[in-house]
Amino acid sequence: MRTVRGWFRETAGGLPARFWYLWTGTLINRLGSFVLVFLAIYLTQERGFSASQAGLVIGLWGVGGAVGTTIGGTLADRWGRRPTLFTAHLGAATMMLALGLARPLWAVALGALLLGAFAEAARPAFGAMMIDVVPEKDRLRAFSLNYWAINLGFACAAVLAGFAAQAGYLLLFVVDAATTLITAVVIFTRVGETRRAASPVRAGTAAPAGALRTILSDRIYLGFVALNLFAALVFLQHISMLPIAMGDSGLSPATYGSVIALNGVLIVVGQLFVPRLIRGRSRSHVLALASLVTGVGFGLTAFADVAWFYGLTVLIWTVGEMLNSPSNATLIAELSPAELRGRYQGVFSLSWQIAGAAAPILGGVVREHAGNTALWASCAAIGGVMAVAHLVSGPARERRAVALRRAAQSAVPVTTIEPPVPSTAEAAATGPAEPVRAN
């Protein structure tokens, strides 16, 4: 019992109360996150749209998300985290209902576009707020706990949605809208504004007007974002092409829901232990391994034709996802200057939105013209290339993180700092782990 209590304290103890309100909002929101998981099945089986039309609608969701995350990142820094989150959630709930009631293809496409914009506008503000309220030494476990909440909700939602869809797909849209509204109320009423008051612009620090130029000149961060874009192109095939592939194998929507729920179940069981597993290890090595494992998992989908085999592939790429997420989250936090956190979060989220628009279209084209095997083999190849890229680019990212940390501590502009190149051991030490640890 004492060991269990000690593990619990290390995992969840000492985190700020505002973090737990954010965590609760995440869990509630994800418990109702039905629509995107089943959108491809809804469009093709319930509405009778073709696979290419379904890919277009899901792609427009991603296009809207790209716009929304860009605007949301700017608003989070200028307007504030809390009003941005509340407005985005309110708009997302409204458009969720509108999408569920839409009938013509043009109305469905427009609804998906606007829903993507509102839903994704909340992400940069939420990410910036999480960084604002959690001290640097606790961020790895905080992001892991938040990620755990995301997947606990996702696992429950995937199973429940598969059966709820049998009672009517409109119910999925209604429940999703309701949980989005509840999340907005929790965050707005229980978490105060976390954005720091504007301070005079220091020499060498980007003013708001030059924020975009600052980000575009940050080649190290943009390289990291580019790698995440390729990871997202592979990962998002589980929403677009995987349900279609399982349908071609004669499997029902409920079976897909149960299989994809394994992703959330494994993360719920294992994610609380991942921070301790990767603590003190080189982040570039962890991210490289994550890319390789993810590629293998999706690659094996080419050989799947029964539910248990599809489930096995999901379990494999989920391990890669579990290794990737905490390291990604802490890197974003450490590579983002404090005064530009919202915009940096927005640029990172933009990689997901671009992938959200491109993944279903590219996946559909490859599957239609080159075949199912070629699609999943391409995912495996991308995973291998990304593993090498993370090993090559990792040391530069860690040097950049050290420079920003020193600049923040000394209030000296980062542009004047030329940190020494650390050894391999030093680079590993700059990772997300801290000596004492309590999604």
Coordinates of C-alpha atoms in Angstrom, one line a residue:
M1 CA 0.0 0.0 0.0
R2 CA 2.8 2.4 0.9
T3 CA 4.4 1.7 -2.5
V4 CA 1.1 2.4 -4.3
R5 CA 0.7 5.7 -2.4
G6 CA 4.3 6.7 -3.2
W7 CA 3.8 6.0 -6.9
F8 CA 0.5 8.0 -6.8
R9 CA 2.3 11.0 -5.2
E10 CA 5.1 10.8 -7.8
T11 CA 2.6 10.6 -10.6
A12 CA -0.1 13.1 -9.6
G13 CA 0.9 14.8 -6.3
G14 CA 1.6 18.5 -6.0
L15 CA 0.1 19.7 -9.2
P16 CA -1.8 23.0 -9.2
A17 CA -5.6 23.0 -8.7
R18 CA -6.1 24.8 -12.0
F19 CA -4.3 22.0 -13.8
W20 CA -6.9 19.6 -12.4
Y21 CA -9.8 21.7 -13.7
L22 CA -8.2 21.7 -17.1
W23 CA -7.7 17.9 -16.7
T24 CA -11.4 17.5 -15.8
G25 CA -12.5 19.6 -18.8
T26 CA -10.3 17.4 -21.1
L27 CA -11.9 14.2 -19.7
I28 CA -15.5 15.5 -20.1
N29 CA -14.8 16.7 -23.6
R30 CA -13.3 13.4 -24.7
L31 CA -16.0 11.3 -23.2
G32 CA -18.2 12.8 -25.8
S33 CA -15.8 12.9 -28.7
F34 CA -17.8 10.6 -30.9
V35 CA -18.2 12.4 -34.2
L36 CA -14.7 12.6 -35.8
V37 CA -14.0 8.9 -34.9
F38 CA -17.1 7.8 -36.8
L39 CA -17.4 10.5 -39.4
A40 CA -16.0 8.4 -42.3
I41 CA -18.5 5.6 -41.5
Y42 CA -21.4 8.0 -41.0
L43 CA -20.7 9.7 -44.4
T44 CA -20.3 6.5 -46.4
Q45 CA -22.8 4.1 -44.7
E46 CA -25.5 6.4 -43.3
R47 CA -25.4 9.3 -45.8
G48 CA -24.4 7.3 -48.9
F49 CA -21.5 9.5 -49.9
S50 CA -18.6 8.0 -51.8
A51 CA -15.2 7.4 -50.3
S52 CA -13.8 10.4 -52.2
Q53 CA -16.6 12.6 -51.0
A54 CA -16.1 11.4 -47.4
G55 CA -12.4 12.2 -47.8
L56 CA -13.2 15.7 -49.0
V57 CA -15.4 16.4 -46.0
I58 CA -12.9 15.1 -43.5
G59 CA -10.2 17.1 -45.4
L60 CA -12.3 20.3 -45.1
W61 CA -12.4 19.6 -41.4
G62 CA -8.6 19.8 -41.5
V63 CA -8.6 22.9 -43.6
G64 CA -10.9 24.7 -41.1
G65 CA -8.7 23.5 -38.3
A66 CA -5.6 25.0 -40.0
V67 CA -7.4 28.4 -40.1
G68 CA -8.8 28.0 -36.6
T69 CA -5.5 27.0 -34.9
T70 CA -3.7 30.0 -36.5
I71 CA -6.3 32.4 -35.3
G72 CA -6.6 30.7 -32.0
G73 CA -2.9 31.0 -31.3
T74 CA -2.9 34.7 -32.0
L75 CA -6.0 35.3 -29.9
A76 CA -4.6 33.3 -27.0
D77 CA -1.6 35.7 -26.8
R78 CA -3.5 39.0 -27.5
W79 CA -7.0 38.5 -26.2
G80 CA -6.4 35.9 -23.6
R81 CA -6.5 32.1 -23.0
R82 CA -9.9 31.9 -21.3
P83 CA -12.0 34.0 -23.6
T84 CA -10.4 32.3 -26.6
L85 CA -11.2 28.8 -25.2
F86 CA -14.8 29.8 -24.3
T87 CA -15.6 31.3 -27.7
A88 CA -14.0 28.4 -29.5
H89 CA -15.9 25.8 -27.5
L90 CA -19.2 27.6 -27.9
G91 CA -18.8 27.9 -31.6
A92 CA -17.7 24.2 -31.8
A93 CA -20.9 23.0 -30.0
T94 CA -23.1 25.1 -32.3
M95 CA -21.5 23.8 -35.4
M96 CA -21.5 20.2 -34.1
L97 CA -25.3 20.3 -34.0
A98 CA -25.4 22.0 -37.4
L99 CA -23.3 19.3 -39.0
G100 CA -25.5 16.6 -37.6
L101 CA -28.6 18.3 -39.1
A102 CA -27.0 19.1 -42.5
R103 CA -28.2 17.0 -45.5
P104 CA -26.8 18.2 -48.9
L105 CA -23.1 17.6 -49.5
W106 CA -22.3 21.3 -49.7
A107 CA -23.9 21.9 -46.3
V108 CA -22.1 18.9 -44.7
A109 CA -18.8 20.2 -46.2
L110 CA -19.4 23.7 -44.9
G111 CA -20.4 22.4 -41.5
A112 CA -17.2 20.3 -41.3
L113 CA -15.1 23.3 -42.4
L114 CA -16.5 25.6 -39.7
L115 CA -16.5 23.0 -37.0
G116 CA -12.9 22.3 -37.7
A117 CA -12.1 26.0 -37.4
F118 CA -13.9 26.4 -34.0
A119 CA -12.8 23.1 -32.5
E120 CA -9.1 23.6 -33.3
A121 CA -9.0 27.3 -32.3
A122 CA -9.2 26.0 -28.7
R123 CA -6.0 23.9 -28.9
P124 CA -3.3 26.6 -28.8
A125 CA -5.1 28.4 -25.9
F126 CA -5.4 25.2 -24.0
G127 CA -1.8 24.2 -24.6
A128 CA -0.6 27.7 -23.6
M129 CA -2.7 27.6 -20.4
M130 CA -1.4 24.2 -19.4
I131 CA 2.2 25.6 -19.7
D132 CA 1.2 28.7 -17.8
V133 CA -0.1 26.9 -14.8
V134 CA 2.3 24.0 -14.4
P135 CA 5.9 24.6 -13.3
E136 CA 8.6 23.4 -15.7
K137 CA 9.7 20.6 -13.4
D138 CA 6.2 19.1 -13.4
R139 CA 5.3 19.4 -17.0
L140 CA 6.2 15.9 -18.2
R141 CA 3.9 14.2 -15.7
A142 CA 1.2 16.9 -16.2
F143 CA 1.1 16.4 -19.9
S144 CA 1.1 12.7 -19.4
L145 CA -1.8 12.9 -17.1
N146 CA -3.7 15.1 -19.5
Y147 CA -2.9 12.7 -22.3
W148 CA -4.2 9.9 -20.0
A149 CA -7.5 11.7 -19.6
I150 CA -7.8 12.2 -23.4
N151 CA -7.5 8.5 -24.0
L152 CA -9.6 7.4 -21.1
G153 CA -12.4 9.5 -22.6
F154 CA -11.6 8.3 -26.1
A155 CA -11.6 4.7 -25.1
C156 CA -15.1 5.0 -23.5
A157 CA -16.4 7.2 -26.3
A158 CA -15.3 4.8 -29.1
V159 CA -17.1 1.8 -27.5
L160 CA -20.2 3.7 -26.6
A161 CA -20.4 5.5 -29.9
G162 CA -20.3 2.2 -31.8
F163 CA -23.5 1.2 -30.1
A164 CA -25.1 4.6 -29.9
A165 CA -24.8 4.9 -33.6
Q166 CA -27.3 2.0 -33.9
A167 CA -29.9 4.2 -32.1
G168 CA -29.3 7.1 -34.6
Y169 CA -26.2 9.0 -35.6
L170 CA -27.8 12.3 -34.6
L171 CA -27.3 11.3 -31.0
L172 CA -23.5 11.3 -31.5
F173 CA -23.6 14.9 -32.6
V174 CA -25.9 16.0 -29.7
V175 CA -23.8 14.3 -27.0
D176 CA -20.5 15.7 -28.5
A177 CA -22.0 19.2 -28.5
A178 CA -23.2 18.8 -24.9
T179 CA -19.8 17.7 -23.5
T180 CA -18.1 20.5 -25.4
L181 CA -20.4 23.1 -23.7
I182 CA -19.8 21.5 -20.3
T183 CA -16.0 21.7 -20.9
A184 CA -16.3 25.4 -21.7
V185 CA -18.2 26.1 -18.5
V186 CA -15.8 24.3 -16.3
I187 CA -12.7 26.1 -17.7
F188 CA -14.4 29.5 -17.9
T189 CA -15.7 29.4 -14.3
R190 CA -12.9 27.5 -12.5
V191 CA -9.7 28.5 -14.3
G192 CA -8.8 32.2 -14.3
E193 CA -6.9 34.0 -17.1
T194 CA -3.3 32.7 -17.1
R195 CA -1.8 35.0 -19.7
R196 CA 0.9 37.3 -18.2
A197 CA 0.3 41.0 -18.4
A198 CA 2.1 42.6 -21.3
S199 CA 5.6 43.8 -20.5
P200 CA 7.8 46.2 -22.3
V201 CA 9.5 44.7 -25.3
R202 CA 13.1 43.9 -24.5
A203 CA 15.8 44.3 -27.1
G204 CA 16.0 41.2 -29.3
T205 CA 12.5 40.1 -28.3
A206 CA 9.8 39.9 -30.9
A207 CA 6.9 42.3 -30.6
P208 CA 3.5 41.0 -31.6
A209 CA 3.8 42.5 -35.1
G210 CA 7.0 40.5 -35.6
A211 CA 5.8 37.3 -34.0
L212 CA 5.2 35.5 -37.3
R213 CA 8.6 36.6 -38.6
T214 CA 10.2 35.3 -35.4
I215 CA 8.5 31.9 -35.8
L216 CA 9.3 31.6 -39.5
S217 CA 12.9 32.3 -38.8
D218 CA 13.1 29.6 -36.1
R219 CA 14.4 26.8 -38.3
I220 CA 14.9 24.4 -35.4
Y221 CA 11.3 24.7 -34.3
L222 CA 9.9 24.6 -37.8
G223 CA 11.9 21.4 -38.4
F224 CA 10.4 19.8 -35.4
V225 CA 6.9 20.9 -36.6
A226 CA 7.6 19.4 -40.1
L227 CA 8.5 16.0 -38.5
N228 CA 5.2 16.1 -36.5
L229 CA 3.4 16.8 -39.8
F230 CA 4.7 13.5 -41.3
A231 CA 3.9 11.7 -38.1
A232 CA 0.3 13.1 -38.2
L233 CA -0.1 12.0 -41.8
V234 CA 0.6 8.4 -40.7
F235 CA -1.3 8.5 -37.5
L236 CA -4.5 10.1 -38.9
Q237 CA -5.0 7.1 -41.2
H238 CA -6.7 5.4 -38.2
I239 CA -9.6 7.9 -38.6
S240 CA -9.9 8.0 -42.4
M241 CA -8.6 4.8 -44.1
L242 CA -8.6 2.3 -41.2
P243 CA -12.4 2.3 -40.8
I244 CA -12.8 1.9 -44.6
A245 CA -10.3 -1.0 -44.7
M246 CA -12.1 -2.7 -41.9
G247 CA -15.4 -2.2 -43.6
D248 CA -13.9 -3.8 -46.8
S249 CA -13.0 -6.8 -44.6
G250 CA -16.6 -7.2 -43.6
L251 CA -16.4 -5.8 -40.1
S252 CA -19.1 -3.7 -38.6
P253 CA -18.9 -0.1 -37.2
A254 CA -19.3 -1.5 -33.7
T255 CA -16.3 -3.8 -34.3
Y256 CA -14.3 -0.8 -35.5
G257 CA -15.3 1.1 -32.3
S258 CA -14.1 -1.8 -30.2
V259 CA -10.8 -2.2 -32.0
I260 CA -10.0 1.5 -32.0
A261 CA -10.9 1.6 -28.3
L262 CA -7.9 -0.6 -27.7
N263 CA -5.8 2.5 -28.4
G264 CA -7.4 4.4 -25.5
V265 CA -7.4 1.4 -23.2
L266 CA -3.7 0.7 -23.6
I267 CA -2.8 4.3 -23.0
V268 CA -5.0 4.5 -19.9
V269 CA -3.3 1.4 -18.5
G270 CA 0.3 2.2 -19.5
Q271 CA 0.6 6.0 -19.9
L272 CA 0.9 6.7 -16.2
F273 CA 4.1 4.6 -16.2
V274 CA 5.7 6.1 -19.4
P275 CA 7.2 9.2 -17.8
R276 CA 9.2 7.1 -15.4
L277 CA 10.2 4.8 -18.2
I278 CA 11.6 7.6 -20.4
R279 CA 12.9 9.8 -17.6
G280 CA 16.5 10.7 -18.1
R281 CA 16.7 9.3 -21.6
S282 CA 17.5 11.3 -24.7
R283 CA 14.3 12.7 -26.2
S284 CA 15.6 12.3 -29.7
H285 CA 16.2 8.6 -29.1
V286 CA 12.7 8.2 -27.6
L287 CA 11.1 10.1 -30.5
A288 CA 13.1 8.0 -33.0
L289 CA 11.9 4.8 -31.4
A290 CA 8.3 6.1 -31.3
S291 CA 8.4 6.8 -35.0
L292 CA 9.8 3.3 -35.8
V293 CA 7.2 1.5 -33.7
T294 CA 4.4 3.6 -35.1
G295 CA 5.5 2.8 -38.7
V296 CA 5.6 -0.9 -38.0
G297 CA 2.2 -0.9 -36.4
F298 CA 0.5 0.9 -39.4
G299 CA 2.6 -1.1 -41.9
L300 CA 1.2 -4.4 -40.5
T301 CA -2.3 -3.2 -41.3
A302 CA -1.6 -4.3 -44.9
F303 CA -1.8 -8.0 -43.7
A304 CA -4.9 -7.6 -41.4
D305 CA -8.2 -9.1 -42.4
V306 CA -9.8 -10.1 -39.1
A307 CA -10.7 -8.1 -36.0
W308 CA -7.9 -9.6 -33.8
F309 CA -5.2 -8.8 -36.3
Y310 CA -6.5 -5.2 -36.7
G311 CA -6.5 -5.0 -32.9
L312 CA -2.9 -6.1 -32.8
T313 CA -1.8 -3.4 -35.2
V314 CA -3.6 -0.8 -33.1
L315 CA -1.8 -2.0 -30.0
I316 CA 1.6 -1.7 -31.7
W317 CA 1.2 1.8 -33.1
T318 CA -0.3 2.9 -29.7
V319 CA 3.0 2.0 -28.0
G320 CA 4.7 4.4 -30.5
E321 CA 2.1 7.1 -29.7
M322 CA 2.6 6.7 -26.0
L323 CA 6.3 7.2 -26.3
N324 CA 5.9 10.2 -28.7
S325 CA 3.3 12.3 -26.9
P326 CA 5.1 13.3 -23.6
S327 CA 8.4 14.1 -25.3
N328 CA 6.6 16.1 -27.9
A329 CA 4.6 18.1 -25.3
T330 CA 7.7 19.0 -23.2
L331 CA 9.7 19.9 -26.3
I332 CA 7.0 22.3 -27.5
A333 CA 7.0 23.9 -24.0
E334 CA 10.8 24.3 -23.9
L335 CA 11.1 25.6 -27.5
S336 CA 8.4 28.2 -27.1
P337 CA 9.4 31.7 -25.8
A338 CA 7.1 32.7 -23.0
E339 CA 5.7 35.8 -24.8
L340 CA 4.8 33.7 -27.9
R341 CA 3.5 30.5 -26.4
G342 CA 0.1 30.8 -27.9
R343 CA 1.5 31.4 -31.4
Y344 CA 4.0 28.6 -31.1
Q345 CA 1.3 26.3 -29.9
G346 CA -0.8 27.4 -32.9
V347 CA 2.0 26.7 -35.4
F348 CA 2.5 23.2 -33.9
S349 CA -1.3 22.6 -34.0
L350 CA -1.2 23.7 -37.6
S351 CA 0.8 20.7 -38.5
W352 CA -2.0 18.5 -37.2
Q353 CA -4.6 20.5 -39.2
I354 CA -2.6 20.3 -42.4
A355 CA -2.3 16.6 -41.9
G356 CA -6.0 16.4 -41.0
A357 CA -6.8 17.9 -44.4
A358 CA -4.2 16.0 -46.4
A359 CA -4.2 12.5 -44.7
P360 CA -7.7 11.4 -45.9
I361 CA -7.1 12.7 -49.4
L362 CA -3.6 11.3 -49.8
G363 CA -4.7 8.0 -48.1
G364 CA -7.7 7.7 -50.4
V365 CA -5.7 8.4 -53.6
V366 CA -2.9 6.0 -52.7
R367 CA -5.4 3.3 -51.7
E368 CA -7.5 3.8 -54.8
H369 CA -4.7 3.9 -57.4
A370 CA -1.9 1.8 -55.7
G371 CA -3.8 -0.5 -53.5
N372 CA -4.3 -1.1 -49.7
T373 CA -0.9 -2.7 -49.3
A374 CA 0.9 0.3 -50.8
L375 CA -0.9 2.6 -48.4
W376 CA 0.2 0.9 -45.3
A377 CA 3.7 0.1 -46.6
S378 CA 4.1 3.9 -47.2
C379 CA 3.2 4.5 -43.6
A380 CA 5.9 2.1 -42.5
A381 CA 8.5 3.8 -44.7
I382 CA 7.6 7.2 -43.4
G383 CA 8.1 5.9 -39.8
G384 CA 11.6 4.7 -40.7
V385 CA 12.7 7.9 -42.3
M386 CA 11.3 10.0 -39.4
A387 CA 13.3 7.8 -36.9
V388 CA 16.5 8.8 -38.6
A389 CA 15.5 12.5 -38.9
H390 CA 14.9 12.6 -35.1
L391 CA 18.3 11.2 -34.4
V392 CA 19.9 13.8 -36.6
S393 CA 18.0 16.8 -35.5
G394 CA 17.7 16.0 -31.8
P395 CA 20.9 17.6 -30.5
A396 CA 20.1 21.0 -32.1
R397 CA 16.7 21.0 -30.5
E398 CA 18.2 20.3 -27.0
R399 CA 20.8 23.1 -27.5
R400 CA 17.9 25.5 -28.4
A401 CA 16.0 24.4 -25.3
V402 CA 19.0 25.1 -23.1
A403 CA 19.4 28.5 -24.6
L404 CA 15.8 29.5 -24.0
R405 CA 15.9 28.2 -20.5
R406 CA 19.0 30.3 -19.7
A407 CA 17.6 33.3 -21.4
A408 CA 14.4 33.1 -19.3
Q409 CA 16.4 32.7 -16.1
S410 CA 18.7 35.6 -16.8
A411 CA 16.2 37.8 -18.8
V412 CA 18.8 38.1 -21.6
P413 CA 17.5 37.9 -25.2
V414 CA 18.0 34.4 -26.7
T415 CA 19.5 36.0 -29.8
T416 CA 22.6 37.1 -27.7
I417 CA 23.2 33.6 -26.4
E418 CA 25.6 31.2 -28.0
P419 CA 25.5 28.1 -25.7
P420 CA 28.2 25.6 -25.9
V421 CA 27.5 22.3 -27.6
P422 CA 26.6 19.8 -24.9
S423 CA 27.9 16.3 -24.8
T424 CA 25.5 13.4 -25.3
A425 CA 25.1 13.0 -21.6
E426 CA 24.4 16.7 -21.1
A427 CA 21.9 16.7 -24.0
A428 CA 20.0 13.8 -22.3
A429 CA 20.0 15.6 -19.1
T430 CA 18.1 18.5 -20.6
G431 CA 15.2 16.2 -21.4
P432 CA 11.8 16.5 -19.8
A433 CA 12.7 14.6 -16.6
E434 CA 13.4 16.3 -13.3
P435 CA 15.1 14.6 -10.2
V436 CA 11.8 14.5 -8.3
R437 CA 8.5 13.6 -10.0
A438 CA 5.1 13.3 -8.2
N439 CA -2.8 14.4 -20.1

